[in-house]
PDB file of C-alpha atoms in Angstrom:
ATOM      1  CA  UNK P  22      38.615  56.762 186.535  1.00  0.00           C
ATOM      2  CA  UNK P  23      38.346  54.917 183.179  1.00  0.00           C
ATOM      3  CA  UNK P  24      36.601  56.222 180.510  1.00  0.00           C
ATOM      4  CA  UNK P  25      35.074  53.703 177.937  1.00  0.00           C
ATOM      5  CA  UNK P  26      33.597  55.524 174.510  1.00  0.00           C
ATOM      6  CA  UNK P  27      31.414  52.477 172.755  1.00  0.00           C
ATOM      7  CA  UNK P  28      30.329  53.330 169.327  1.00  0.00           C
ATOM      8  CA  UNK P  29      27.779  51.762 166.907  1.00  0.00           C
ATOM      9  CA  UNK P  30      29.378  51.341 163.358  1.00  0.00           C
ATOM     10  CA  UNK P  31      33.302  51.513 162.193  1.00  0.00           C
ATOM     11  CA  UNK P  32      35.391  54.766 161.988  1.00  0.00           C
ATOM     12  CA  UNK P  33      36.467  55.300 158.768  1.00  0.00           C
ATOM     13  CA  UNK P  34      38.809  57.452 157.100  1.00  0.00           C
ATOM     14  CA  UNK P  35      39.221  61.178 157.827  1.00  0.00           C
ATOM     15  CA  UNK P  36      38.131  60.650 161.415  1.00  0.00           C
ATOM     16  CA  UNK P  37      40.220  57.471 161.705  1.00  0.00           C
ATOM     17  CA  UNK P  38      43.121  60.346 161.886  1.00  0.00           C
ATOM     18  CA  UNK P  39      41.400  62.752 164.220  1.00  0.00           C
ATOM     19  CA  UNK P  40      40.146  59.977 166.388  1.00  0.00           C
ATOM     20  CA  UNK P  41      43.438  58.506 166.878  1.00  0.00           C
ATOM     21  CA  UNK P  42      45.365  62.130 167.775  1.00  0.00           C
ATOM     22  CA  UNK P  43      43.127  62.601 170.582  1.00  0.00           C
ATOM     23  CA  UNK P  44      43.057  59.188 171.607  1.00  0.00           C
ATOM     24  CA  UNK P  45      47.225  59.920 172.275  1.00  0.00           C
ATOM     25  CA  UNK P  46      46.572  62.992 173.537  1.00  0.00           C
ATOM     26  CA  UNK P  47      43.999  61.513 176.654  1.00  0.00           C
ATOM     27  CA  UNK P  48      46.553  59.098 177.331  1.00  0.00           C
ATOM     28  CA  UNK P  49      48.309  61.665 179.640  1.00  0.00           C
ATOM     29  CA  UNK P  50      44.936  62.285 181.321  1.00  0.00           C
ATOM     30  CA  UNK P  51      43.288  59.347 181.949  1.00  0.00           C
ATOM     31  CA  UNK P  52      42.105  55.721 181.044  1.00  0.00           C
ATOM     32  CA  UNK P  53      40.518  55.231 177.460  1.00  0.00           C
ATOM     33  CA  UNK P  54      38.876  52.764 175.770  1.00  0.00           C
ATOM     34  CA  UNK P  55      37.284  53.208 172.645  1.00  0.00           C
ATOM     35  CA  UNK P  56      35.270  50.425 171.534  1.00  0.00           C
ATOM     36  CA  UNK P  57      32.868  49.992 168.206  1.00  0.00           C
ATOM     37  CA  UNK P  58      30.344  47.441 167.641  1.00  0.00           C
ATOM     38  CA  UNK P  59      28.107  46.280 164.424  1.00  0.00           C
ATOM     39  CA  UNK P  60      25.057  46.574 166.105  1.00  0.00           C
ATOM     40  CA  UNK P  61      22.820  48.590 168.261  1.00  0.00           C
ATOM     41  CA  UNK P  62      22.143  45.357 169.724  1.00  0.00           C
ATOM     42  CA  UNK P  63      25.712  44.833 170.949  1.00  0.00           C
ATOM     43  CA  UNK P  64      25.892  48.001 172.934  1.00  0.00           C
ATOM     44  CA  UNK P  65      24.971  47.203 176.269  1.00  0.00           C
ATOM     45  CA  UNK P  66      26.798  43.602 176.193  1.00  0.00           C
ATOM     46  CA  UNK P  67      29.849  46.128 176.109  1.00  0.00           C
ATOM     47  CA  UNK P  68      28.884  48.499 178.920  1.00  0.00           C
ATOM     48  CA  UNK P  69      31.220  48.055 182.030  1.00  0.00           C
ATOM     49  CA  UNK P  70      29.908  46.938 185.151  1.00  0.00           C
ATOM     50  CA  UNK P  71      29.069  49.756 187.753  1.00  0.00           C
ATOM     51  CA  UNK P  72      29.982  52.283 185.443  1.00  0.00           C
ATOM     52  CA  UNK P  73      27.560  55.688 184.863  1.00  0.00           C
ATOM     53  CA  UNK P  74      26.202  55.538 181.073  1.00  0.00           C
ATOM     54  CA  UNK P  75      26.112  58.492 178.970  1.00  0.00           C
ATOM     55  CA  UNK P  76      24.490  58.717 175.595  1.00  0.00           C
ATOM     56  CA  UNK P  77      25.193  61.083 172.874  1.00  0.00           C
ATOM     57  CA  UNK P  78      21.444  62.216 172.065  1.00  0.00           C
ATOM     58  CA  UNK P  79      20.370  65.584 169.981  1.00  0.00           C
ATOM     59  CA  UNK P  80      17.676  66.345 172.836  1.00  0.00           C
ATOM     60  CA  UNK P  81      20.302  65.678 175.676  1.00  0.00           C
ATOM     61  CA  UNK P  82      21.464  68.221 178.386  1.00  0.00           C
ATOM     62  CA  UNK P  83      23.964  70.457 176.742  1.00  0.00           C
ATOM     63  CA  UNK P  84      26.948  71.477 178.394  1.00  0.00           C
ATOM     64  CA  UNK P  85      29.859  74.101 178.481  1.00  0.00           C
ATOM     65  CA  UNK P  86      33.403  73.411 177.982  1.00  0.00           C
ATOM     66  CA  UNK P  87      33.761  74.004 181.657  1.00  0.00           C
ATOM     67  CA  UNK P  88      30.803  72.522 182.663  1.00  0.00           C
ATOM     68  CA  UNK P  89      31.882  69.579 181.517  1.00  0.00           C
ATOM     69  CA  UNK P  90      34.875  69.843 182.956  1.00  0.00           C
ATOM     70  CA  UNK P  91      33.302  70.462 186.693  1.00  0.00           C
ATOM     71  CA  UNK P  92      31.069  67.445 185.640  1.00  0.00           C
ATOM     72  CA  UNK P  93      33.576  64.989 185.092  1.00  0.00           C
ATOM     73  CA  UNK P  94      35.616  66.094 188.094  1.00  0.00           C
ATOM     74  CA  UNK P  95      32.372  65.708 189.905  1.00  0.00           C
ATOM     75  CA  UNK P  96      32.110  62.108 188.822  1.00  0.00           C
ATOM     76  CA  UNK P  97      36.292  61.517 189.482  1.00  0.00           C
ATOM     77  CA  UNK P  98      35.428  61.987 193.463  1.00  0.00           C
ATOM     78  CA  UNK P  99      32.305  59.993 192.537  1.00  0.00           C
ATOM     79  CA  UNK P 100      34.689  56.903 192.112  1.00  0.00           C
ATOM     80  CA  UNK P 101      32.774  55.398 189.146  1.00  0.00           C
ATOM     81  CA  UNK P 102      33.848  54.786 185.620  1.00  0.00           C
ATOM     82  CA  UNK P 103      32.316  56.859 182.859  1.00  0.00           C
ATOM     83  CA  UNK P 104      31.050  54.787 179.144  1.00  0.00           C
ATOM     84  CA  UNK P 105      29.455  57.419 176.312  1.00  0.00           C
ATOM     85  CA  UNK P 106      27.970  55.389 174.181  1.00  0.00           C
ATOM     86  CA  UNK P 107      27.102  56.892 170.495  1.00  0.00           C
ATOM     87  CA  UNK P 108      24.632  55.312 168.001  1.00  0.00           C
ATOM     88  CA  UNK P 109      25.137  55.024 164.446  1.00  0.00           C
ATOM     89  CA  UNK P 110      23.505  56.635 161.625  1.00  0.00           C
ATOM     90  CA  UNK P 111      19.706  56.334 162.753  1.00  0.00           C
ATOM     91  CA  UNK P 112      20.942  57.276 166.405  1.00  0.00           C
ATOM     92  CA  UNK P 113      20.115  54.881 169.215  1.00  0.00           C
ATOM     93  CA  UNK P 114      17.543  54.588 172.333  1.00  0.00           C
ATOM     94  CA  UNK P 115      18.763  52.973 175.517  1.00  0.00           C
ATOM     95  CA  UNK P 116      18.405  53.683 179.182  1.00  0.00           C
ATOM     96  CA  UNK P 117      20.906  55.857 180.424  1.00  0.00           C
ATOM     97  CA  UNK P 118      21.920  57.580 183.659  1.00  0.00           C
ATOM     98  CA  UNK P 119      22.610  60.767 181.192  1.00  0.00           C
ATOM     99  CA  UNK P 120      21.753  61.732 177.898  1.00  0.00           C
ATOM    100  CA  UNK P 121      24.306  64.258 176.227  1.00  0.00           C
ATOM    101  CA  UNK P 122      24.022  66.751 173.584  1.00  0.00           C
ATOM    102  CA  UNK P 123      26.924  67.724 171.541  1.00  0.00           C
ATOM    103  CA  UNK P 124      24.691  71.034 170.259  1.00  0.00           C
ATOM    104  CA  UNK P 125      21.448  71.342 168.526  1.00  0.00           C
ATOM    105  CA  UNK P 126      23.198  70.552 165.348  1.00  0.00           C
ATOM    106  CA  UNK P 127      23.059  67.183 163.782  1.00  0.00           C
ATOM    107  CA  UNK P 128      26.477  65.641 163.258  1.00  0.00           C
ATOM    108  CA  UNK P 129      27.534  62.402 161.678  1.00  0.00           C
ATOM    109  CA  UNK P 130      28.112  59.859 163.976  1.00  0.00           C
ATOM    110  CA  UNK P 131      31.738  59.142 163.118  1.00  0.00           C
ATOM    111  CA  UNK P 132      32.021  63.200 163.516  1.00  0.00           C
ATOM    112  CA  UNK P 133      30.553  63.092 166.835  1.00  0.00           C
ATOM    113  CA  UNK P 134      33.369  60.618 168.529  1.00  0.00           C
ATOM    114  CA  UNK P 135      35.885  63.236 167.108  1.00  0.00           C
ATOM    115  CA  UNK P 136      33.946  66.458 169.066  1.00  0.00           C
ATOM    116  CA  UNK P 137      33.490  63.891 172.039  1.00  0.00           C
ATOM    117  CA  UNK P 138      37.072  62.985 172.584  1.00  0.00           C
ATOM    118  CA  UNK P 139      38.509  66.371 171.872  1.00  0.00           C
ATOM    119  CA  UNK P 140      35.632  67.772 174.167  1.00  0.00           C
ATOM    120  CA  UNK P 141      37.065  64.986 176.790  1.00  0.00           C
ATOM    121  CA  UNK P 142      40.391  66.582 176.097  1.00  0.00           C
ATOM    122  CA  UNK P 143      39.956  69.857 176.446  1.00  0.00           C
ATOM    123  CA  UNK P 144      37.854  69.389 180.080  1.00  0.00           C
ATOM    124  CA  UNK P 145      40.921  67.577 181.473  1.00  0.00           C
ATOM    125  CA  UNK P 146      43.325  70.668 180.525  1.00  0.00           C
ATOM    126  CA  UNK P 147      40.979  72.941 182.168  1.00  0.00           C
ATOM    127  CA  UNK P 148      41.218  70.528 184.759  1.00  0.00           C
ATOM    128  CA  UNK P 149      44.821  70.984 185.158  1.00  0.00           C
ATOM    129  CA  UNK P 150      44.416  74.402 184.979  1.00  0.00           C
ATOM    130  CA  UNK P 151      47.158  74.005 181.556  1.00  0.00           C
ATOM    131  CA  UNK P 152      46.558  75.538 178.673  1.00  0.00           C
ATOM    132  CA  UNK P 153      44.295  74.090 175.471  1.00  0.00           C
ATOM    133  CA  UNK P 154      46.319  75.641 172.550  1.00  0.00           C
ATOM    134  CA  UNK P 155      50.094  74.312 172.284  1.00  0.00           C
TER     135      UNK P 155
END
């Protein structure tokens, strides 16, 4: 399963940093591409083919550590790619198989990839039943 993360606007320093760590740490885990764009325009040019669409959305389904951990197991035997897309500053509106929450708090965009990826992160250790904290 690939995962692609597309993401309106560039990441800019401290989350450049934090972005990058958990980028690494995925690697082990499974397929990643992170990919930003200027526009909200340019977002679904990007979207692979066949895959299932998320989009990070403040009135999105929220989910558990674990629960997102079942759900992207769920999608593994599924067969089909995963792409969260995340809008910029104003947010963005697009269909989309799913709409996630990351909490009922707002965050700032550039913020949000770092929660996303080190959410991502910490599903596929509970996935392999290893431990978060090293």
């Amino acid at each position: 399963m690939r995962i692609s993360v597309i993401a309106v606007g560039r990441l800019r320093p401290p989350y450049q940093d934090d972005v990058e760590h958990y980028r690494k740490m995925l690697a082990g885990h499974t397929r990643l591409e992170l990919i930003e764009v200027r526009q909200d325009e340019s977002v679904e040019r990007r979207i692979p083919q066949r895959a299932l669409v998320v989009l990070l959305a403040g009135d999105g389904q929220q989910l558990s550590s674990e629960e997102l951990s079942r759900w992207l197991e769920q999608r593994r035997h599924d067969g089909r790619d995963l792409c969260f897309v995340i809008g910029g500053p104003t947010g963005l509106e697009m269909s989309a198989d799913m709409r996630l929450s990351l909490g009922p708090m707002t965050l700032p965009h550039q913020l949000a990839r770092v929660v996303l990826l080190e959410q991502l992160y910490r599903a596929h250790k509970i996935l392999a039943r290893e431990p978060y904290h090293y």
